mmCIF file of C-alpha atoms in Angstrom:
data_model
loop_
_atom_site.group_PDB
_atom_site.id
_atom_site.type_symbol
_atom_site.label_atom_id
_atom_site.label_comp_id
_atom_site.label_asym_id
_atom_site.label_seq_id
_atom_site.Cartn_x
_atom_site.Cartn_y
_atom_site.Cartn_z
ATOM 1 C CA MET A 1 57.943 10.707 41.306
ATOM 2 C CA LYS A 2 60.332 7.844 40.411
ATOM 3 C CA LYS A 3 59.605 6.313 43.913
ATOM 4 C CA VAL A 4 55.854 6.575 43.341
ATOM 5 C CA ILE A 5 56.172 4.781 39.853
ATOM 6 C CA HIS A 6 58.436 2.107 41.487
ATOM 7 C CA THR A 7 55.870 1.416 44.117
ATOM 8 C CA MET A 8 53.029 1.259 41.690
ATOM 9 C CA ALA A 9 55.034 -1.177 39.476
ATOM 10 C CA ILE A 10 55.625 -3.512 42.533
ATOM 11 C CA LEU A 11 52.058 -3.462 43.384
ATOM 12 C CA TYR A 12 51.042 -4.158 39.687
ATOM 13 C CA ALA A 13 53.473 -7.125 39.519
ATOM 14 C CA THR A 14 52.085 -8.379 42.893
ATOM 15 C CA ALA A 15 48.570 -8.246 41.646
ATOM 16 C CA ILE A 16 49.492 -9.938 38.320
ATOM 17 C CA ILE A 17 51.208 -12.864 40.269
ATOM 18 C CA SER A 18 48.321 -13.290 42.767
ATOM 19 C CA LEU A 19 45.966 -13.487 39.761
ATOM 20 C CA SER A 20 48.186 -16.016 38.052
ATOM 21 C CA GLN A 21 47.437 -18.901 40.352
ATOM 22 C CA PRO A 22 45.596 -22.278 40.213
ATOM 23 C CA ALA A 23 42.369 -22.518 42.145
ATOM 24 C CA ILE A 24 40.398 -25.610 43.083
ATOM 25 C CA LYS A 25 36.548 -25.772 43.107
ATOM 26 C CA PHE A 26 34.690 -28.918 44.017
ATOM 27 C CA GLU A 27 31.255 -29.835 42.788
ATOM 28 C CA THR A 28 30.408 -30.918 46.309
ATOM 29 C CA GLU A 29 32.610 -30.803 49.428
ATOM 30 C CA SER A 30 30.602 -33.303 51.539
ATOM 31 C CA TYR A 31 28.929 -36.609 50.584
ATOM 32 C CA GLU A 32 26.370 -38.590 52.598
ATOM 33 C CA PHE A 33 26.317 -42.359 52.105
ATOM 34 C CA GLY A 34 23.234 -42.866 54.064
ATOM 35 C CA ASP A 35 22.791 -46.468 55.388
ATOM 36 C CA ILE A 36 25.324 -48.944 53.960
ATOM 37 C CA LYS A 37 26.086 -52.576 54.616
ATOM 38 C CA GLU A 38 29.084 -53.514 56.747
ATOM 39 C CA GLY A 39 31.855 -55.232 54.772
ATOM 40 C CA PRO A 40 32.467 -53.666 51.326
ATOM 41 C CA ALA A 41 34.373 -50.420 51.165
ATOM 42 C CA ALA A 42 32.113 -47.389 50.684
ATOM 43 C CA CYS A 43 33.643 -45.136 47.967
ATOM 44 C CA TYR A 44 32.828 -41.729 46.511
ATOM 45 C CA GLU A 45 34.637 -39.823 43.822
ATOM 46 C CA PHE A 46 34.779 -35.936 44.411
ATOM 47 C CA VAL A 47 35.038 -34.035 41.253
ATOM 48 C CA PHE A 48 36.918 -30.607 41.048
ATOM 49 C CA THR A 49 37.792 -28.108 38.562
ATOM 50 C CA ASN A 50 40.924 -25.952 38.267
ATOM 51 C CA THR A 51 39.285 -22.465 38.047
ATOM 52 C CA GLY A 52 42.630 -20.682 38.095
ATOM 53 C CA THR A 53 44.923 -19.571 35.368
ATOM 54 C CA GLU A 54 48.012 -21.984 36.119
ATOM 55 C CA PRO A 55 48.319 -25.691 36.390
ATOM 56 C CA LEU A 56 46.917 -27.202 39.594
ATOM 57 C CA VAL A 57 49.093 -29.860 41.531
ATOM 58 C CA ILE A 58 47.653 -31.739 44.582
ATOM 59 C CA SER A 59 50.645 -32.791 46.653
ATOM 60 C CA ASN A 60 48.751 -34.719 49.313
ATOM 61 C CA ALA A 61 45.358 -35.876 50.565
ATOM 62 C CA ALA A 62 45.334 -36.815 54.202
ATOM 63 C CA PRO A 63 42.472 -38.656 55.855
ATOM 64 C CA SER A 64 41.540 -38.023 59.349
ATOM 65 C CA CYS A 65 42.010 -41.689 60.184
ATOM 66 C CA GLY A 66 43.446 -44.913 58.825
ATOM 67 C CA CYS A 67 40.036 -46.237 58.102
ATOM 68 C CA THR A 68 39.747 -43.887 54.987
ATOM 69 C CA THR A 69 41.858 -44.237 51.971
ATOM 70 C CA PRO A 70 42.110 -41.495 49.303
ATOM 71 C CA THR A 71 43.403 -41.712 45.772
ATOM 72 C CA TRP A 72 43.709 -38.594 43.581
ATOM 73 C CA SER A 73 44.953 -37.204 40.275
ATOM 74 C CA ARG A 74 48.652 -37.027 40.452
ATOM 75 C CA GLU A 75 49.351 -35.115 37.144
ATOM 76 C CA PRO A 76 49.013 -31.302 36.916
ATOM 77 C CA ILE A 77 45.457 -30.139 36.158
ATOM 78 C CA ALA A 78 45.429 -27.481 33.485
ATOM 79 C CA PRO A 79 43.306 -24.322 33.969
ATOM 80 C CA GLY A 80 39.553 -25.302 33.241
ATOM 81 C CA ALA A 81 40.280 -29.006 33.398
ATOM 82 C CA LYS A 82 38.732 -31.394 35.909
ATOM 83 C CA GLY A 83 40.351 -33.985 38.442
ATOM 84 C CA THR A 84 39.073 -36.372 41.019
ATOM 85 C CA ILE A 85 39.653 -37.417 44.519
ATOM 86 C CA LYS A 86 38.240 -40.825 45.497
ATOM 87 C CA ALA A 87 37.409 -41.453 49.210
ATOM 88 C CA CYS A 88 36.919 -44.986 50.324
ATOM 89 C CA TYR A 89 35.802 -45.867 53.911
ATOM 90 C CA ASN A 90 36.574 -49.343 55.188
ATOM 91 C CA THR A 91 33.279 -50.545 56.770
ATOM 92 C CA ALA A 92 34.473 -53.894 57.900
ATOM 93 C CA GLY A 93 34.188 -54.131 61.789
ATOM 94 C CA ARG A 94 32.891 -50.627 61.948
ATOM 95 C CA PRO A 95 29.112 -50.638 62.528
ATOM 96 C CA GLY A 96 27.525 -47.273 63.397
ATOM 97 C CA ASN A 97 27.696 -43.678 62.225
ATOM 98 C CA PHE A 98 30.948 -42.255 60.605
ATOM 99 C CA TYR A 99 31.912 -38.831 59.772
ATOM 100 C CA LYS A 100 35.518 -38.431 58.166
ATOM 101 C CA SER A 101 37.553 -35.727 56.636
ATOM 102 C CA ILE A 102 40.263 -35.626 53.922
ATOM 103 C CA THR A 103 42.488 -32.575 53.977
ATOM 104 C CA ILE A 104 43.733 -31.562 50.435
ATOM 105 C CA THR A 105 47.092 -29.883 50.123
ATOM 106 C CA SER A 106 47.853 -28.266 46.761
ATOM 107 C CA ASN A 107 49.448 -25.277 45.134
ATOM 108 C CA ALA A 108 46.114 -23.432 44.849
ATOM 109 C CA ASP A 109 45.257 -19.989 45.975
ATOM 110 C CA VAL A 110 43.937 -21.643 49.204
ATOM 111 C CA PRO A 111 46.528 -24.265 49.798
ATOM 112 C CA SER A 112 44.560 -26.450 52.253
ATOM 113 C CA LYS A 113 40.994 -27.545 51.916
ATOM 114 C CA ALA A 114 38.912 -30.309 53.555
ATOM 115 C CA ILE A 115 36.228 -32.636 52.021
ATOM 116 C CA TYR A 116 34.054 -34.894 54.056
ATOM 117 C CA ILE A 117 32.257 -38.248 53.860
ATOM 118 C CA LYS A 118 29.477 -39.550 56.392
ATOM 119 C CA GLY A 119 27.059 -42.247 56.676
ATOM 120 C CA ASN A 120 25.840 -45.102 58.948
ATOM 121 C CA VAL A 121 27.216 -48.699 58.528
ATOM 122 C CA SER A 122 24.389 -51.215 59.231
ATOM 123 C CA ASN A 123 25.104 -54.782 60.372
ATOM 124 C CA THR A 124 21.449 -56.017 59.692
ATOM 125 C CA GLN A 125 22.996 -58.379 56.975
ATOM 126 C CA ALA A 126 25.239 -59.851 59.735
ATOM 127 C CA LYS A 127 26.350 -63.465 59.308
ATOM 128 C CA LYS A 128 24.047 -66.281 60.786
ATOM 129 C CA TYR A 129 25.739 -68.010 63.523
ATOM 130 C CA SER A 130 25.007 -71.461 64.870
ATOM 131 C CA GLU A 131 23.801 -72.073 68.543
ATOM 132 C CA GLU A 132 27.252 -73.496 69.303
ATOM 133 C CA GLU A 133 28.985 -70.280 68.035
ATOM 134 C CA ILE A 134 26.639 -68.142 69.984
ATOM 135 C CA ARG A 135 27.228 -70.122 73.191
ATOM 136 C CA LEU A 136 31.045 -69.773 72.920
ATOM 137 C CA SER A 137 31.054 -66.301 71.782
ATOM 138 C CA PRO A 138 32.793 -63.505 73.914
ATOM 139 C CA LYS A 139 30.219 -61.042 75.630
ATOM 140 C CA ILE A 140 31.237 -57.551 75.991
ATOM 141 C CA VAL A 141 29.879 -55.637 79.230
ATOM 142 C CA LEU A 142 30.599 -51.881 79.714
ATOM 143 C CA GLU A 143 30.840 -50.727 83.355
ATOM 144 C CA LYS A 144 28.396 -47.806 82.379
ATOM 145 C CA SER A 145 26.654 -46.437 79.313
ATOM 146 C CA ALA A 146 27.627 -42.833 79.767
ATOM 147 C CA HIS A 147 30.015 -40.391 81.288
ATOM 148 C CA ASN A 148 29.510 -36.722 82.123
ATOM 149 C CA PHE A 149 32.748 -34.557 82.145
ATOM 150 C CA GLY A 150 30.882 -31.618 83.574
ATOM 151 C CA LYS A 151 32.256 -28.237 82.883
ATOM 152 C CA VAL A 152 35.590 -27.997 80.867
ATOM 153 C CA GLU A 153 37.559 -25.244 79.134
ATOM 154 C CA LYS A 154 37.555 -24.737 75.385
ATOM 155 C CA ASN A 155 40.211 -26.835 73.522
ATOM 156 C CA GLN A 156 40.698 -29.076 76.477
ATOM 157 C CA LYS A 157 41.534 -32.725 75.833
ATOM 158 C CA LEU A 158 39.719 -35.223 77.874
ATOM 159 C CA SER A 159 40.597 -38.658 78.800
ATOM 160 C CA LEU A 160 38.475 -41.549 80.302
ATOM 161 C CA LYS A 161 39.508 -45.012 81.253
ATOM 162 C CA LEU A 162 36.461 -47.236 80.753
ATOM 163 C CA ASN A 163 36.345 -50.691 82.229
ATOM 164 C CA VAL A 164 35.191 -53.501 79.791
ATOM 165 C CA LYS A 165 34.464 -57.027 81.046
ATOM 166 C CA ASN A 166 34.175 -60.195 79.139
ATOM 167 C CA MET A 167 31.283 -62.392 80.351
ATOM 168 C CA GLY A 168 31.488 -64.795 77.468
ATOM 169 C CA ARG A 169 33.491 -68.036 76.957
ATOM 170 C CA THR A 170 36.236 -67.018 74.592
ATOM 171 C CA ASP A 171 38.647 -64.095 74.271
ATOM 172 C CA LEU A 172 37.105 -60.671 73.630
ATOM 173 C CA LYS A 173 38.749 -58.059 71.344
ATOM 174 C CA VAL A 174 37.749 -54.461 70.954
ATOM 175 C CA THR A 175 38.048 -53.998 67.218
ATOM 176 C CA SER A 176 37.157 -50.228 66.877
ATOM 177 C CA VAL A 177 35.889 -47.144 68.597
ATOM 178 C CA ASN A 178 34.407 -44.322 66.559
ATOM 179 C CA ALA A 179 32.081 -41.389 66.759
ATOM 180 C CA SER A 180 30.276 -39.317 63.973
ATOM 181 C CA CYS A 181 31.935 -36.233 65.464
ATOM 182 C CA ASN A 182 35.438 -37.675 64.416
ATOM 183 C CA CYS A 183 36.508 -36.328 67.903
ATOM 184 C CA VAL A 184 37.321 -39.625 69.726
ATOM 185 C CA THR A 185 40.313 -41.782 69.607
ATOM 186 C CA TYR A 186 41.191 -44.750 71.888
ATOM 187 C CA THR A 187 43.882 -47.278 73.016
ATOM 188 C CA THR A 188 43.383 -50.559 74.868
ATOM 189 C CA ALA A 189 45.493 -51.858 77.717
ATOM 190 C CA LYS A 190 45.639 -55.408 76.077
ATOM 191 C CA ASP A 191 44.706 -56.871 72.835
ATOM 192 C CA TYR A 192 42.473 -59.587 74.302
ATOM 193 C CA ILE A 193 40.366 -59.843 77.384
ATOM 194 C CA ALA A 194 40.038 -63.393 78.641
ATOM 195 C CA PRO A 195 36.608 -64.851 79.740
ATOM 196 C CA GLY A 196 35.646 -63.548 83.221
ATOM 197 C CA GLU A 197 38.293 -60.818 83.196
ATOM 198 C CA ALA A 198 38.138 -57.063 82.611
ATOM 199 C CA GLY A 199 40.271 -54.656 80.534
ATOM 200 C CA VAL A 200 40.546 -50.974 80.072
ATOM 201 C CA VAL A 201 39.532 -48.955 76.997
ATOM 202 C CA GLU A 202 41.052 -45.456 77.289
ATOM 203 C CA LEU A 203 39.103 -42.832 75.253
ATOM 204 C CA THR A 204 40.499 -39.552 74.381
ATOM 205 C CA TYR A 205 37.767 -36.799 73.558
ATOM 206 C CA ARG A 206 38.151 -33.452 71.980
ATOM 207 C CA PRO A 207 34.743 -31.631 71.988
ATOM 208 C CA GLY A 208 34.177 -29.699 68.847
ATOM 209 C CA SER A 209 31.946 -26.759 70.000
ATOM 210 C CA MET A 210 30.878 -24.749 72.938
ATOM 211 C CA ASN A 211 28.240 -25.069 75.520
ATOM 212 C CA GLU A 212 26.431 -28.435 76.528
ATOM 213 C CA GLN A 213 26.858 -31.270 74.066
ATOM 214 C CA GLN A 214 26.866 -34.953 73.960
ATOM 215 C CA ASP A 215 28.517 -37.421 71.456
ATOM 216 C CA VAL A 216 27.621 -41.035 70.942
ATOM 217 C CA VAL A 217 30.575 -43.463 70.611
ATOM 218 C CA ASN A 218 30.316 -46.782 69.017
ATOM 219 C CA ILE A 219 32.473 -49.578 70.674
ATOM 220 C CA SER A 220 32.788 -52.592 68.178
ATOM 221 C CA SER A 221 34.098 -55.965 69.233
ATOM 222 C CA ASN A 222 34.223 -59.720 68.261
ATOM 223 C CA ASP A 223 31.023 -60.394 70.498
ATOM 224 C CA ILE A 224 28.832 -61.924 67.670
ATOM 225 C CA THR A 225 25.644 -61.536 69.702
ATOM 226 C CA ASN A 226 26.156 -57.789 70.304
ATOM 227 C CA PRO A 227 28.791 -56.549 68.045
ATOM 228 C CA SER A 228 28.340 -52.779 68.693
ATOM 229 C CA GLN A 229 27.930 -50.998 72.030
ATOM 230 C CA LYS A 230 26.873 -47.289 72.272
ATOM 231 C CA PHE A 231 28.667 -45.065 74.949
ATOM 232 C CA THR A 232 27.558 -41.460 75.361
ATOM 233 C CA LEU A 233 30.056 -38.642 76.314
ATOM 234 C CA GLN A 234 28.512 -35.472 77.834
ATOM 235 C CA VAL A 235 30.291 -32.169 78.541
ATOM 236 C CA ASN A 236 29.647 -28.481 79.046
ATOM 237 C CA VAL A 237 32.492 -26.508 77.155
ATOM 238 C CA VAL A 238 32.988 -22.906 78.387
ATOM 239 C CA GLU A 239 35.607 -20.247 77.657
ATOM 240 C CA SER A 240 37.261 -20.447 81.086
ATOM 241 C CA ILE A 241 36.546 -22.071 84.498
ATOM 242 C CA ALA A 242 39.299 -20.346 86.363
ATOM 243 C CA PRO A 243 37.775 -18.245 89.241
ATOM 244 C CA GLN A 244 38.617 -14.568 89.580
ATOM 245 C CA SER A 245 41.218 -13.764 92.478
ATOM 246 C CA ILE A 246 39.734 -11.928 95.386
ATOM 247 C CA LEU A 247 42.310 -9.206 95.059
ATOM 248 C CA LYS A 248 41.113 -8.648 91.461
ATOM 249 C CA GLU A 249 37.352 -8.447 92.374
ATOM 250 C CA GLN A 250 38.190 -6.112 95.310
ATOM 251 C CA LYS A 251 40.747 -4.066 93.483
ATOM 252 C CA SER A 252 38.485 -1.055 92.845
ATOM 253 C CA ASN A 253 37.485 -0.807 96.491
ATOM 254 C CA PHE A 254 41.013 -1.244 97.852
ATOM 255 C CA VAL A 255 42.423 1.549 99.925
ATOM 256 C CA PRO A 256 45.936 1.161 101.122
ATOM 257 C CA PHE A 257 46.897 1.911 104.757
ATOM 258 C CA LYS A 258 48.270 5.399 105.527
#
């Protein structure tokens, strides 16, 4: 009997502790900016409430890339009180679609939670250049406009070396590479590509879902006549592409020699 009472007391105490926790609830977990001008930072303030019974403390807000800067309420948020997390996306030199996440870490009952911002940066209000500036501009030329990886396994990381040529009269610099899926990162073999020369942009691609899909990548540069080039990645994601062994396929019909 004493053992049963002791067990019930432990379960009751555990239930009380689990109920005595902070909890975070956002008014919205995703914000769509729509079409915005290139240059100014695009900012949105996410509002949340501590719906738990203990003070809520946010220990970190980690963006998915360095182009997004979060600021947040550092002081403990009392039960029933509100707090904010402000997300600012740097649009300068980043024309095209974007989709970014910020992962919130706190002492809430669910310790990790993600919020999202997305939109499209338009360069329709771009600076007017003189004929001389246009004549001397670098000119980016991609070796191709798309690449199909074919059939790949789930969770496989894919790499592609894309040749980029400068057909202009001054040095070319690739300033950013981004995709709305937030599934592409890049490195460049050299900072600048001289006129008439070629360089390599290495893309790393992590497809986010199964089956056939394609993601459009925006490659931005200092080519003032065509500052953003679109490149399409295609892939067919499957569970496994490993063929079954002949032995396994024939196992049920196999009869050993006697």
